[in-house]
Coordinates of C-alpha atoms and ligand atoms in Angstrom, one line a residue:
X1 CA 153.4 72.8 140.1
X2 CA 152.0 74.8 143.3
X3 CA 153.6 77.9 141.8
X4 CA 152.1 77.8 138.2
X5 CA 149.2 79.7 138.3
X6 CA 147.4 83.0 137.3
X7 CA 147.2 83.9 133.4
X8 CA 149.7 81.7 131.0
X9 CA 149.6 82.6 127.2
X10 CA 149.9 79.5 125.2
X11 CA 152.5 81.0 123.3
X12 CA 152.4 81.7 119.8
X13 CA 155.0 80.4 117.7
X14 CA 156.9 83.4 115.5
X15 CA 157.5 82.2 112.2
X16 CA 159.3 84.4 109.3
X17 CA 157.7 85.0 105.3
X18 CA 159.1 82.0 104.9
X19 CA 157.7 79.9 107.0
X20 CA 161.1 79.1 109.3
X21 CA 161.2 79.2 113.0
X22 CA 162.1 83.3 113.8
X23 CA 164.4 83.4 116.7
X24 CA 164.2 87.0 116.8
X25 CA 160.6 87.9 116.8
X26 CA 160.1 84.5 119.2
X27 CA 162.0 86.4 122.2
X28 CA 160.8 89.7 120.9
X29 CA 157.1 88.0 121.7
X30 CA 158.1 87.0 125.0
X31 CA 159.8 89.7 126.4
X32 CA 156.9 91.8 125.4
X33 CA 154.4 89.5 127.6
X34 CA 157.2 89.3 130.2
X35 CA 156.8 93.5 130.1
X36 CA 153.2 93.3 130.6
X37 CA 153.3 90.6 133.5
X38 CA 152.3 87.5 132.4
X39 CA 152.5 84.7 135.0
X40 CA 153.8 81.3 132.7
X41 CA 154.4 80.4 129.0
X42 CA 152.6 77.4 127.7
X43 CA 154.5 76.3 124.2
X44 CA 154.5 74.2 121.7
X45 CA 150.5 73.7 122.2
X46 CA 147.8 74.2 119.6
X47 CA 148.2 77.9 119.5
X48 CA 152.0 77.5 119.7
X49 CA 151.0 75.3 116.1
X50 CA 153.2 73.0 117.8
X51 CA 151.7 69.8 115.4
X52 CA 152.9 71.9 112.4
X53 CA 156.7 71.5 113.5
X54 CA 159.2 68.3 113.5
X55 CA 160.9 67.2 116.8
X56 CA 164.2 69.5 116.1
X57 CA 162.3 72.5 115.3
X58 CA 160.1 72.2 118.6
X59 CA 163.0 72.0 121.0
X60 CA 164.3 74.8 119.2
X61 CA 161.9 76.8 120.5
X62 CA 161.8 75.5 123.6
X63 CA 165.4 76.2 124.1
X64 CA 165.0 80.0 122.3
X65 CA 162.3 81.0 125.5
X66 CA 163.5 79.1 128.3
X67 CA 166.6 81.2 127.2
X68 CA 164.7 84.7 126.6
X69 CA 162.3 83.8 130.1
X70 CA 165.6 83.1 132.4
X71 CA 163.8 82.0 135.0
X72 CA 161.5 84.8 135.8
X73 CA 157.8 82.9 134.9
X74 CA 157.6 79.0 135.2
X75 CA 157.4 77.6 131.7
X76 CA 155.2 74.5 130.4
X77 CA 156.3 72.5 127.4
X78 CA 154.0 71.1 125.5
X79 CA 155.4 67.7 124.5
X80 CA 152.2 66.0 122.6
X81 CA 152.8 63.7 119.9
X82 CA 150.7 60.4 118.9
X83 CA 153.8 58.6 119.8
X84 CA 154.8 57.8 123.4
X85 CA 158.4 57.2 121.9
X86 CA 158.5 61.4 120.4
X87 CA 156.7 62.7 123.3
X88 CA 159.4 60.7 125.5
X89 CA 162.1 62.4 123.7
X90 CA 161.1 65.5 123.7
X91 CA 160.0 65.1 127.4
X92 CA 163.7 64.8 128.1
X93 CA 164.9 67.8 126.2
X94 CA 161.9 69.8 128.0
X95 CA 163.6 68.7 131.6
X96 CA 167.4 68.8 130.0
X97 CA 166.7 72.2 128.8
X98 CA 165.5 73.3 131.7
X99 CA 161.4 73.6 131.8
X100 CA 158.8 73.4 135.0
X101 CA 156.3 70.8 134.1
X102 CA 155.4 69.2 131.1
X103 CA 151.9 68.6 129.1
X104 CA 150.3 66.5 126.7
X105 CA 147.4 65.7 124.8
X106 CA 145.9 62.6 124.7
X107 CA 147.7 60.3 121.8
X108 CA 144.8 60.8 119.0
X109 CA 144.1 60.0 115.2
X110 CA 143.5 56.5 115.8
X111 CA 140.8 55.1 118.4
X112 CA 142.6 54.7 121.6
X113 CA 141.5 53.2 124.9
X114 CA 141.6 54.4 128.4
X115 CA 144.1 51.7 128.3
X116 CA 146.3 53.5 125.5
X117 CA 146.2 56.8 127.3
X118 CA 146.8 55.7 130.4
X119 CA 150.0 53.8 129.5
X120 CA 150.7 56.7 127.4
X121 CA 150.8 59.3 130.2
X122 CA 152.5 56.7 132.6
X123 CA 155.2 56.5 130.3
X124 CA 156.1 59.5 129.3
X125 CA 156.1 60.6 133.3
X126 CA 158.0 57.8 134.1
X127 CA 160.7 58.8 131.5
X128 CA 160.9 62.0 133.4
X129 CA 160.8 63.8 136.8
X130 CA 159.1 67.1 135.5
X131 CA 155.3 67.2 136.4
X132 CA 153.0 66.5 133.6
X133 CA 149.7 68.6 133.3
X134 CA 147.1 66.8 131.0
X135 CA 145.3 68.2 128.2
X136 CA 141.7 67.9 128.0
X137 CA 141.0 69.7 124.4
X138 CA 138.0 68.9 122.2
X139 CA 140.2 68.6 119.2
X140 CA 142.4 65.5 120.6
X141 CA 139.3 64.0 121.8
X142 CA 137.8 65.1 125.4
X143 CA 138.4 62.7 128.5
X144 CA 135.9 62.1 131.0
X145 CA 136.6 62.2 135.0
X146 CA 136.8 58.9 135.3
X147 CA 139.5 58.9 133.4
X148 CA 141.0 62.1 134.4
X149 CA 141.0 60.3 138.2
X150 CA 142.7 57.0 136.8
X151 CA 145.5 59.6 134.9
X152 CA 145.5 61.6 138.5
X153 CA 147.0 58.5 140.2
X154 CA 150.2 58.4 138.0
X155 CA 152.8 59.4 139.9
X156 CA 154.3 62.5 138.0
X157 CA 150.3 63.5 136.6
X158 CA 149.6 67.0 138.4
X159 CA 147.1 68.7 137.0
X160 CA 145.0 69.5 134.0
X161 CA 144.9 72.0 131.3
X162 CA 141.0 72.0 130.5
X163 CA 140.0 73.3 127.4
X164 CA 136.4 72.5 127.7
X165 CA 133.6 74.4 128.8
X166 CA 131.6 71.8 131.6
X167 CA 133.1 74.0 134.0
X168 CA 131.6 72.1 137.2
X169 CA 134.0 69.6 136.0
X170 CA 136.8 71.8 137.2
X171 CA 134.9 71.9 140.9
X172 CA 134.3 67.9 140.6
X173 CA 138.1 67.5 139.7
X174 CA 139.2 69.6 142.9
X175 CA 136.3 68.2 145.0
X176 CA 137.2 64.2 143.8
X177 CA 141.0 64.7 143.5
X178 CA 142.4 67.1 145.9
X179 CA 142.7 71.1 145.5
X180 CA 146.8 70.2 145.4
X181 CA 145.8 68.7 141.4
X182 CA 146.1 72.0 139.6
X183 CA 143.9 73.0 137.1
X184 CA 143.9 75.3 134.3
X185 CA 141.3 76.4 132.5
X186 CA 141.5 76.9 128.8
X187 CA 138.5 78.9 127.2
X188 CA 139.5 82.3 127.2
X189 CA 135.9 83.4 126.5
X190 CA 135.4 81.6 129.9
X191 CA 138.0 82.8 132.0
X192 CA 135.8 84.4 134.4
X193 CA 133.8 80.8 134.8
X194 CA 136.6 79.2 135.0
X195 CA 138.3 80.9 138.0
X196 CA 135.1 81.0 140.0
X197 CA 135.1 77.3 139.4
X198 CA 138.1 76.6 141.5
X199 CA 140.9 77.0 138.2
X200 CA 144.3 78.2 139.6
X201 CA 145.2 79.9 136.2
X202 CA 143.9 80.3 133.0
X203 CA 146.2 78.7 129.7
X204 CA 144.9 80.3 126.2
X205 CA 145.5 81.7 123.0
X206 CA 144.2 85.2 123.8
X207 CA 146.7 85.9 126.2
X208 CA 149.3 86.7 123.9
X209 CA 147.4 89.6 122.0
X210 CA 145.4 91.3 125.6
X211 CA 147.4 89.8 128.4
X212 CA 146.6 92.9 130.5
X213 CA 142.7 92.6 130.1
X214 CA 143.2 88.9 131.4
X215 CA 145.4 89.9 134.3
X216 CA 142.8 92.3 135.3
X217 CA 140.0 89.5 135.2
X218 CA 142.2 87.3 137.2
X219 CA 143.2 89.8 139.9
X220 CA 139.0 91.0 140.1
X221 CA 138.0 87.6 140.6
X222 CA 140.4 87.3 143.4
X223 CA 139.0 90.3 145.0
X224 CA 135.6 89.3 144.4
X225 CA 134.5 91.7 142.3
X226 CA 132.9 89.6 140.0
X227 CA 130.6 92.7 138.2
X228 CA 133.7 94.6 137.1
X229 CA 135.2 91.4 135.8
X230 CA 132.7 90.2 133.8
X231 CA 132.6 93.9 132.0
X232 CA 136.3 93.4 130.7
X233 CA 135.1 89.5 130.1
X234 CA 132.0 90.4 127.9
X235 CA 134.8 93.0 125.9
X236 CA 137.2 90.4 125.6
X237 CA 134.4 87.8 124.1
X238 CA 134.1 91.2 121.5
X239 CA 137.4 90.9 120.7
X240 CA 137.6 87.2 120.4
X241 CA 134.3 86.5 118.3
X242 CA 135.4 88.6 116.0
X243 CA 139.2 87.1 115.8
X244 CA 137.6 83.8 115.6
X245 CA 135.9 84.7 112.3
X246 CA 139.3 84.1 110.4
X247 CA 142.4 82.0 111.3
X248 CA 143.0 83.4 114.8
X249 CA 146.6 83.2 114.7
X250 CA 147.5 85.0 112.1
X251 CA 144.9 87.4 113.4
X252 CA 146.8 88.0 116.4
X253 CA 150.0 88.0 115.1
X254 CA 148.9 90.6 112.7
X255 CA 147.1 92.9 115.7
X256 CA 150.7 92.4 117.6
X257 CA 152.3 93.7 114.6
X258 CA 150.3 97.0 114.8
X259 CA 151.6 97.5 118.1
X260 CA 154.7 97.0 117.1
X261 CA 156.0 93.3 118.5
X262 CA 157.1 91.0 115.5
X263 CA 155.1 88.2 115.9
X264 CA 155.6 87.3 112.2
X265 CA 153.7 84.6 110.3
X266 CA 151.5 81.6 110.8
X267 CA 152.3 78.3 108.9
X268 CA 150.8 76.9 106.4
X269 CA 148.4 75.4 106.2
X270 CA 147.0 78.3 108.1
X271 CA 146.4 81.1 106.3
X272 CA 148.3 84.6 106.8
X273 CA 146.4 87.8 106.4
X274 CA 147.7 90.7 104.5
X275 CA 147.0 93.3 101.9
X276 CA 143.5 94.4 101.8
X277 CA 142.2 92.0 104.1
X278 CA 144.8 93.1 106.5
X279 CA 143.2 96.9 106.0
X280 CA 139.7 95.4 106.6
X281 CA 140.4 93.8 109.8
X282 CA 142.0 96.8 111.4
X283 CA 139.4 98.7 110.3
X284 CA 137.1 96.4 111.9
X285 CA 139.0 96.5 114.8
X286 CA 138.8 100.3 115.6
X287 CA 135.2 99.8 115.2
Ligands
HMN301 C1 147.0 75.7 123.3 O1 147.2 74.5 123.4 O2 147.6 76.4 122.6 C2 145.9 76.5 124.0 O3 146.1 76.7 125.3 C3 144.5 76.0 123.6 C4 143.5 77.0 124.2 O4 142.9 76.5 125.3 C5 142.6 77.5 123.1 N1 141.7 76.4 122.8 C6 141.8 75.7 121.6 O5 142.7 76.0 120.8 C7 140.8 74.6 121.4 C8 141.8 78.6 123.6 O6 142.7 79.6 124.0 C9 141.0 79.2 122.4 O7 141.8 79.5 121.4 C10 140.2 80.4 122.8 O8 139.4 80.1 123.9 C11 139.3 80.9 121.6 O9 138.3 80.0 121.4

């Protein structure tokens, strides 16, 4: 996974009115972010409302932007399902279909052991010989680094997505693991931290509505110059706290919309903005 890095949209996943998986719009959305230079696609995750699909629907996707992407950008599957059997299966469409790496959340809902998620990551790595990228994410439970070491040992476990904001975690995982054990950070109103804590990219929601403003943060913090970086940061937080108010997809697929990209509709439950509330929010937004 050496060559995964710099700014990765977890892509979102274009739905039509009517709530069906929207082929057109879906490569629309990528070759958009393709256009403005993003580095990787992350799909099928939270933001990709990935847990609001079935199995066939998911590799549908999958199969729709490893097509649209043709190689240019590595692409991550995310293959996350509470049982090792789904995520097994669509593990193995993810590698048949021809994906970089794979990721997962921990298995969730019920109160799992170490024990559970360990097996549960062996497994699915075992089943395949794509790398797998753990997900730490507050809303499947966060994992502690003692844990994170124990998953680090499995053969095929190669990094982590880290979606939480101790950021001198991401230093103690490079210091305690090894700097080959990539790590991506996932709080887009942290990018900034999360870089200058040792992250070799950054995996978020964001990036699919202001990949450029990211791209610019990432390439500033490689040059060190951390005051202009933190400027496009702080407008980015702007952006986001104010997204964040409603549901943030549909937000952003609404704002892609303006500029013209079809990034269609969120699914229920999620809640789709139009009308007058869709007036409102652009006129917040040119505020
Ligand atoms: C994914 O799985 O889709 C994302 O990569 C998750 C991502 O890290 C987002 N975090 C959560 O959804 C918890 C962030 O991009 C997040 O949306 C953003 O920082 C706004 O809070």
């Amino acid at each position: 996974v050496k060559e995964i890095k710099g700014v990765i949209p977890a892509l979102m996943t274009v739905f039509d009115e009517n709530e069906n998986v929207y082929e057109k719009g879906m490569r629309e959305l990528v070759s958009y972010l393709l256009k403005e230079g993003v580095e990787g696609f992350y799909l099928t995750g939270s933001t990709g409302e990935g847990f609001l699909m079935n199995e066939s629907e998911r590799k549908q996707v999958v199969e729709i932007v490893l097509d649209e992407v043709g190689g240019r950008v590595p692409v991550i599957v995310h293959v996350g399902a509470i049982s090792t059997k789904i995520s097994i299966e669509l593990a193995r469409h993810a590698e048949a279909a021809g994906a970089d790496a794979i990721s997962s959340v921990p298995p969730f809902y019920w109160r799992f052991t170490p024990e559970h998620i360990f097996n549960y990551y062996k497994d699915i790595s075992d089943a395949v010989s794509l790398p797998m990228i753990v997900y730490n994410v507050p809303l499947a439970g966060i994992m502690g680094l003692d844990l994170i070491k124990r998953l680090a040992s499995i053969d095929g476990v190669k990094g982590i997505k880290f979606t939480a904001t101790s950021h001198h975690e991401i230093s103690m995982i490079k210091n305690e693991i090894g700097n080959e054990f990539m790590v991506y950070s996932g709080a887009d109103e942290m990018a900034v931290s999360g870089l200058l804590h040792g992250a070799d990219g950054i995996i978020g929601s964001f990036y699919n509505l202001m990949p450029e403003m990211f791209l610019k943060i990432s390439q500033l913090v490689k040059e060190e110059r951390l005051t202009e970086a933190m400027a496009i940061q702080k407008e980015a937080v702007s952006i986001i706290m104010y997204a964040l108010k409603k549901d943030y997809y549909s937000v952003m697929k609404v704002a892609l919309r303006w500029m013209g990209v079809d990034a269609g509709y969120v699914r229920r439950p999620f809640m789709n903005i139009q009308g007058k509330e869709e007036e409102e929010l652009k006129a917040g937004f040119i505020d």
